[in-house]
Tab-separated table of N, CA and C in Angstrom:
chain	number	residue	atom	x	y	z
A	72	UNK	N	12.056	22.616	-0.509
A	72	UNK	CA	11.445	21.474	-1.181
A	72	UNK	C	12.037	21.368	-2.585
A	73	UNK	N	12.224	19.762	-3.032
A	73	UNK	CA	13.184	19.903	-4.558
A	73	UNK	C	11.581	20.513	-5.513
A	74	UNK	N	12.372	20.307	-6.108
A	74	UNK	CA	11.171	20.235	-7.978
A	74	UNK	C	11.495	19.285	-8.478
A	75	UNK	N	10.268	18.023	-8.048
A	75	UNK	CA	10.537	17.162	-8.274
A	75	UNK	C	10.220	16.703	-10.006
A	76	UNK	N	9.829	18.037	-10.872
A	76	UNK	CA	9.505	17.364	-11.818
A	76	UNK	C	10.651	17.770	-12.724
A	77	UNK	N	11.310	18.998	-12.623
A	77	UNK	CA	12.983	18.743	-13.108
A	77	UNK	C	13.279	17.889	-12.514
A	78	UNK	N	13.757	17.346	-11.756
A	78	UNK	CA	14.889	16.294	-11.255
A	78	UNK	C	14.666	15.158	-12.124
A	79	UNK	N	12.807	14.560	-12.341
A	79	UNK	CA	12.406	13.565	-13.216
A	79	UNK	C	13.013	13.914	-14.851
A	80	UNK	N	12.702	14.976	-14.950
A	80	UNK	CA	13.099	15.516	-16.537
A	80	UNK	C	14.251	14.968	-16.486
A	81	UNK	N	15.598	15.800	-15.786
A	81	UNK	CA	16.945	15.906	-15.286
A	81	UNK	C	17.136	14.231	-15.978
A	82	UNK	N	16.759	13.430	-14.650
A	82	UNK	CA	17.249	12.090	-14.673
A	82	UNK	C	17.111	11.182	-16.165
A	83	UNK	N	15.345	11.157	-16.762
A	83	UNK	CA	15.657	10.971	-17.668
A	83	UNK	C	15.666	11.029	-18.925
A	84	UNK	N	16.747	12.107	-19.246
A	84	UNK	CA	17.453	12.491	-20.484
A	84	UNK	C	18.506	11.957	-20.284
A	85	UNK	N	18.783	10.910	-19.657
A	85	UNK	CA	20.082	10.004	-19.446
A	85	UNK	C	19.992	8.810	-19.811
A	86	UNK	N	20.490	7.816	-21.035
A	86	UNK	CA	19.577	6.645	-21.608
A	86	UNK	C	19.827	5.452	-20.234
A	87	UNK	N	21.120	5.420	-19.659
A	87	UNK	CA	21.441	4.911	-18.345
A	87	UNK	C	20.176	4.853	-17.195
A	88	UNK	N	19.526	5.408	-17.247
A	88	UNK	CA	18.434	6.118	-16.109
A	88	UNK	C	17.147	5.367	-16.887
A	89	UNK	N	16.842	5.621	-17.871
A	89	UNK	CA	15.913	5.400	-18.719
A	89	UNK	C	15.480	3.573	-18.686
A	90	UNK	N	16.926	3.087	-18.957
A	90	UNK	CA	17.221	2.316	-19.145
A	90	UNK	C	16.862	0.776	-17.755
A	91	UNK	N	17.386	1.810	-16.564
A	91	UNK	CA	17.347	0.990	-15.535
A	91	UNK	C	15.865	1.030	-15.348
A	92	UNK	N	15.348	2.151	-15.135
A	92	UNK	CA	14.014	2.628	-15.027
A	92	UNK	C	13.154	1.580	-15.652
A	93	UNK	N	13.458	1.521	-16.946
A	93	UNK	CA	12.173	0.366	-17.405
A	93	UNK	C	12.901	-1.424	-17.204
A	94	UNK	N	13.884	-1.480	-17.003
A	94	UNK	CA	14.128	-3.080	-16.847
A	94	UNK	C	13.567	-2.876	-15.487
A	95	UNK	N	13.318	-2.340	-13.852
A	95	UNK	CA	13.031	-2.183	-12.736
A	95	UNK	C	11.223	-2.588	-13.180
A	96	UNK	N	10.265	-2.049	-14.140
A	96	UNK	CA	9.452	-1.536	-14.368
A	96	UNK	C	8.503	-2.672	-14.766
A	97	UNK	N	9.448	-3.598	-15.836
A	97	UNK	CA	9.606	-4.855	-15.973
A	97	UNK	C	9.748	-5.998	-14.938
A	98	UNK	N	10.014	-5.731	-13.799
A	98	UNK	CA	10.022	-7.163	-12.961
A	98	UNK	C	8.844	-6.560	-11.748
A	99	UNK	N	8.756	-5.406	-11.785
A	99	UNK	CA	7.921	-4.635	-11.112
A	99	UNK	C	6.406	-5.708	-11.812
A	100	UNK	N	6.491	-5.429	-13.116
A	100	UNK	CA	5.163	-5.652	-13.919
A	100	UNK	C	4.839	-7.714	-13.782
A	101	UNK	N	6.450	-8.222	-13.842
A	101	UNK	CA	6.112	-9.824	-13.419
A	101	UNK	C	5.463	-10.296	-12.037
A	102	UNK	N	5.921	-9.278	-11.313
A	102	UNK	CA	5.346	-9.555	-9.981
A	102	UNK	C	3.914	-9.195	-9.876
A	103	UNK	N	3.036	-7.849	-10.526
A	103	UNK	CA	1.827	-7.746	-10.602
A	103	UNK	C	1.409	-8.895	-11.568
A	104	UNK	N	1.766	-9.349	-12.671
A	104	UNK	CA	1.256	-10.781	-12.860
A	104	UNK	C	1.070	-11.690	-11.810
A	105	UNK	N	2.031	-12.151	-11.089
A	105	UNK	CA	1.843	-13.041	-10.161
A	105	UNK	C	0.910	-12.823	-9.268
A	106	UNK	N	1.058	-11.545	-9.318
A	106	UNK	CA	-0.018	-10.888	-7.708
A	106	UNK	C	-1.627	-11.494	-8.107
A	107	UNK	N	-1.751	-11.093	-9.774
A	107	UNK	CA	-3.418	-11.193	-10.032
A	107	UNK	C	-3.703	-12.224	-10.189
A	108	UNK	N	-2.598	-13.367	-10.784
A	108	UNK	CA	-2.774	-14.683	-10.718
A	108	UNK	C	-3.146	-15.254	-9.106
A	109	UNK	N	-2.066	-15.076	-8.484
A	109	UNK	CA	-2.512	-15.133	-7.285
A	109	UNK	C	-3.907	-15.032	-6.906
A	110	UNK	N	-4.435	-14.061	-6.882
A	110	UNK	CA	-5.272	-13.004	-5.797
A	110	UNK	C	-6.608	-13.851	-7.087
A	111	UNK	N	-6.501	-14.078	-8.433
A	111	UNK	CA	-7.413	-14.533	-8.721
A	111	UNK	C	-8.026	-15.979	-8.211
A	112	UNK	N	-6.656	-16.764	-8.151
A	112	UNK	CA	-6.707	-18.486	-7.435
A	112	UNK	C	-7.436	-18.244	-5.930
A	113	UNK	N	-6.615	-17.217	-5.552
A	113	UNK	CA	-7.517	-17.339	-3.812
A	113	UNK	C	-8.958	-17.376	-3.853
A	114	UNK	N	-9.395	-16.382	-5.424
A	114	UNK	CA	-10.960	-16.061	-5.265
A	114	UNK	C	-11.349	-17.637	-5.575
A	115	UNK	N	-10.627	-18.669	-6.199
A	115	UNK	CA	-11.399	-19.527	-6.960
A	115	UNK	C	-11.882	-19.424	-8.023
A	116	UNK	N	-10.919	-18.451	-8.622
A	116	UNK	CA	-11.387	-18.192	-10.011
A	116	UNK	C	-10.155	-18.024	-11.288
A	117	UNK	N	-9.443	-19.352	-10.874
A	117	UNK	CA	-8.310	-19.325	-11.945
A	117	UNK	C	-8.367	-20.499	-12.921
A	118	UNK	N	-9.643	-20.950	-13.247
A	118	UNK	CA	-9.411	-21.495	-14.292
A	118	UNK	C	-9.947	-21.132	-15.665
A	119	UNK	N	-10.558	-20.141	-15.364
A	119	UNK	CA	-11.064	-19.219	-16.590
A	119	UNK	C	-10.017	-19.036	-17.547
A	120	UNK	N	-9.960	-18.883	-18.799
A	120	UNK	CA	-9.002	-18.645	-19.653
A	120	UNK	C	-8.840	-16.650	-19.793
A	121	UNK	N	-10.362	-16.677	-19.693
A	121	UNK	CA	-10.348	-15.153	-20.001
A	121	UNK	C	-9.854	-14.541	-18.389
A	122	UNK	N	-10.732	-14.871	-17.338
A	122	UNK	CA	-9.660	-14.442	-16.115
A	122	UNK	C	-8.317	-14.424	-16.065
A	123	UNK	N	-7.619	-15.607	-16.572
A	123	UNK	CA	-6.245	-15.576	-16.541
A	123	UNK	C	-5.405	-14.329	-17.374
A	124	UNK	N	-6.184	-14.452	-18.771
A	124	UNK	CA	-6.000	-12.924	-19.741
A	124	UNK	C	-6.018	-12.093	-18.884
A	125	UNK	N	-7.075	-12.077	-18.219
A	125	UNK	CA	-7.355	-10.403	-17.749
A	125	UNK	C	-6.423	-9.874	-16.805
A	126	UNK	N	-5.674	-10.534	-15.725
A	126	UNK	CA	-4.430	-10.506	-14.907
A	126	UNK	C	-3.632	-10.421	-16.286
A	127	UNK	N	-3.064	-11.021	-17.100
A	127	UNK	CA	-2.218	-10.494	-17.821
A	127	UNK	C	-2.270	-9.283	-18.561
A	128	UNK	N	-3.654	-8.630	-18.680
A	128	UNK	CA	-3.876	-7.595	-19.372
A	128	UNK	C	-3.622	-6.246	-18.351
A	129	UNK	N	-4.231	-7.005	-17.199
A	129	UNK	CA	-3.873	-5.654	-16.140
A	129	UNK	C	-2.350	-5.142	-15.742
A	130	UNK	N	-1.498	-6.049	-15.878
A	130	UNK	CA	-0.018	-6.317	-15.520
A	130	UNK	C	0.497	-5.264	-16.815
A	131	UNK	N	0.174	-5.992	-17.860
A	131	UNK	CA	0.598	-5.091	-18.776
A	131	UNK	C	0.626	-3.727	-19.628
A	132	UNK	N	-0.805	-3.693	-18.916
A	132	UNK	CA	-1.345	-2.230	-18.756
A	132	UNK	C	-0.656	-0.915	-17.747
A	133	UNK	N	-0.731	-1.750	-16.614
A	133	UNK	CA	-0.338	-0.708	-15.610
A	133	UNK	C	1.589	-0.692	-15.634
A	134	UNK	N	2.209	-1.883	-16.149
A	134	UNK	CA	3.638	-1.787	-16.484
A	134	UNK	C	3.621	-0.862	-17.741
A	135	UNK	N	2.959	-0.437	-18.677
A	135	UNK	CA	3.099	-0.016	-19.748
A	135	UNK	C	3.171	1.502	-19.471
A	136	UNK	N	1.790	1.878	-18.210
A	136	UNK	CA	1.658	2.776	-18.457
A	136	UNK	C	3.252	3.646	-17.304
A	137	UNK	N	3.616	2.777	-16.928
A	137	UNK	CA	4.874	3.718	-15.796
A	137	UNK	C	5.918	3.523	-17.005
A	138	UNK	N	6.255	2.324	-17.862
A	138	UNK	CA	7.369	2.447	-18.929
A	138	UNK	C	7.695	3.401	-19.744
A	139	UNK	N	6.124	4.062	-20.483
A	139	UNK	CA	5.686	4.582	-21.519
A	139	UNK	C	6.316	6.746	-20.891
A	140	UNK	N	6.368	6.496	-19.829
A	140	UNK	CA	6.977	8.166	-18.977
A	140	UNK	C	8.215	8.457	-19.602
A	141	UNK	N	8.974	7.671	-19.177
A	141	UNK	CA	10.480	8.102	-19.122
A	141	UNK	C	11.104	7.947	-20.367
A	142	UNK	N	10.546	6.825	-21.407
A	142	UNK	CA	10.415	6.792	-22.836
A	142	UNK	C	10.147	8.069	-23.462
A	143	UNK	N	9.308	8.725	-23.593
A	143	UNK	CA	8.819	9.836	-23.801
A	143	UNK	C	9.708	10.975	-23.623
A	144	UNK	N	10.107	10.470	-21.925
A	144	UNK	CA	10.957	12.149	-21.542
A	144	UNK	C	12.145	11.801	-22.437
A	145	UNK	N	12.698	11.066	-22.766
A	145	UNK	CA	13.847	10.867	-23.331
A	145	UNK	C	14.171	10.729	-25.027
A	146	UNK	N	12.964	10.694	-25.173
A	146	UNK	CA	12.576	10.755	-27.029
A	146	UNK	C	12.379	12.047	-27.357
A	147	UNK	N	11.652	13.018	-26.036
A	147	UNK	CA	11.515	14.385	-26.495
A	147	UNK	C	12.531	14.936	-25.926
A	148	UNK	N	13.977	14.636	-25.578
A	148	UNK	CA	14.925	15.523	-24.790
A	148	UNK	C	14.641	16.059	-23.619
A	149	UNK	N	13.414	15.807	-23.381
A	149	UNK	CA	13.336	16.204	-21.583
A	149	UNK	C	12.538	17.528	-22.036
A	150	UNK	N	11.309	17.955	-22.950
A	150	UNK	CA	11.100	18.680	-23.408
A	150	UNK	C	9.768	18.637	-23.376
A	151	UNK	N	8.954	17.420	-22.333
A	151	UNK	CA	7.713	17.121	-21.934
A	151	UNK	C	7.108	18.275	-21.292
């Protein structure tokens, strides 16, 4: 079985890796916008201003929080 949490370290301390990682992370995060926009209209509940926020808040939350990893591993040298 690998170790998968060197290999994560490994990969990124490479700004290349880092790099792809969060632009991926980023369209990852447009599409959960769309999703909550979505999934909010189906409920019948997209004309709220604050509903609409709140899909944008969740998108940007949960994109932030997978961006905010590999940032880290790579600011501390892989030293997480």
């Amino acid at each position: 079985m690998r170790d998968i949490h060197r290999l994560v370290m490994e990969e990124f301390t490479e700004m290349g890796e880092v790099i792809w990682y969060v632009l991926a992370m980023i369209v990852v995060g447009f599409h959960l916008w769309h999703g909550f926009m979505s999934a909010f209209e189906s409920l019948g509940i997209n004309h709220n201003k604050k509903i609409r926020c709140l899909g944008h808040v969740l998108a940007t939350v949960i994109t932030g929080g997978f961006v905010i990893i590999p940032i880290l591993i790579f600011l501390s040298g892989g030293k997480l």
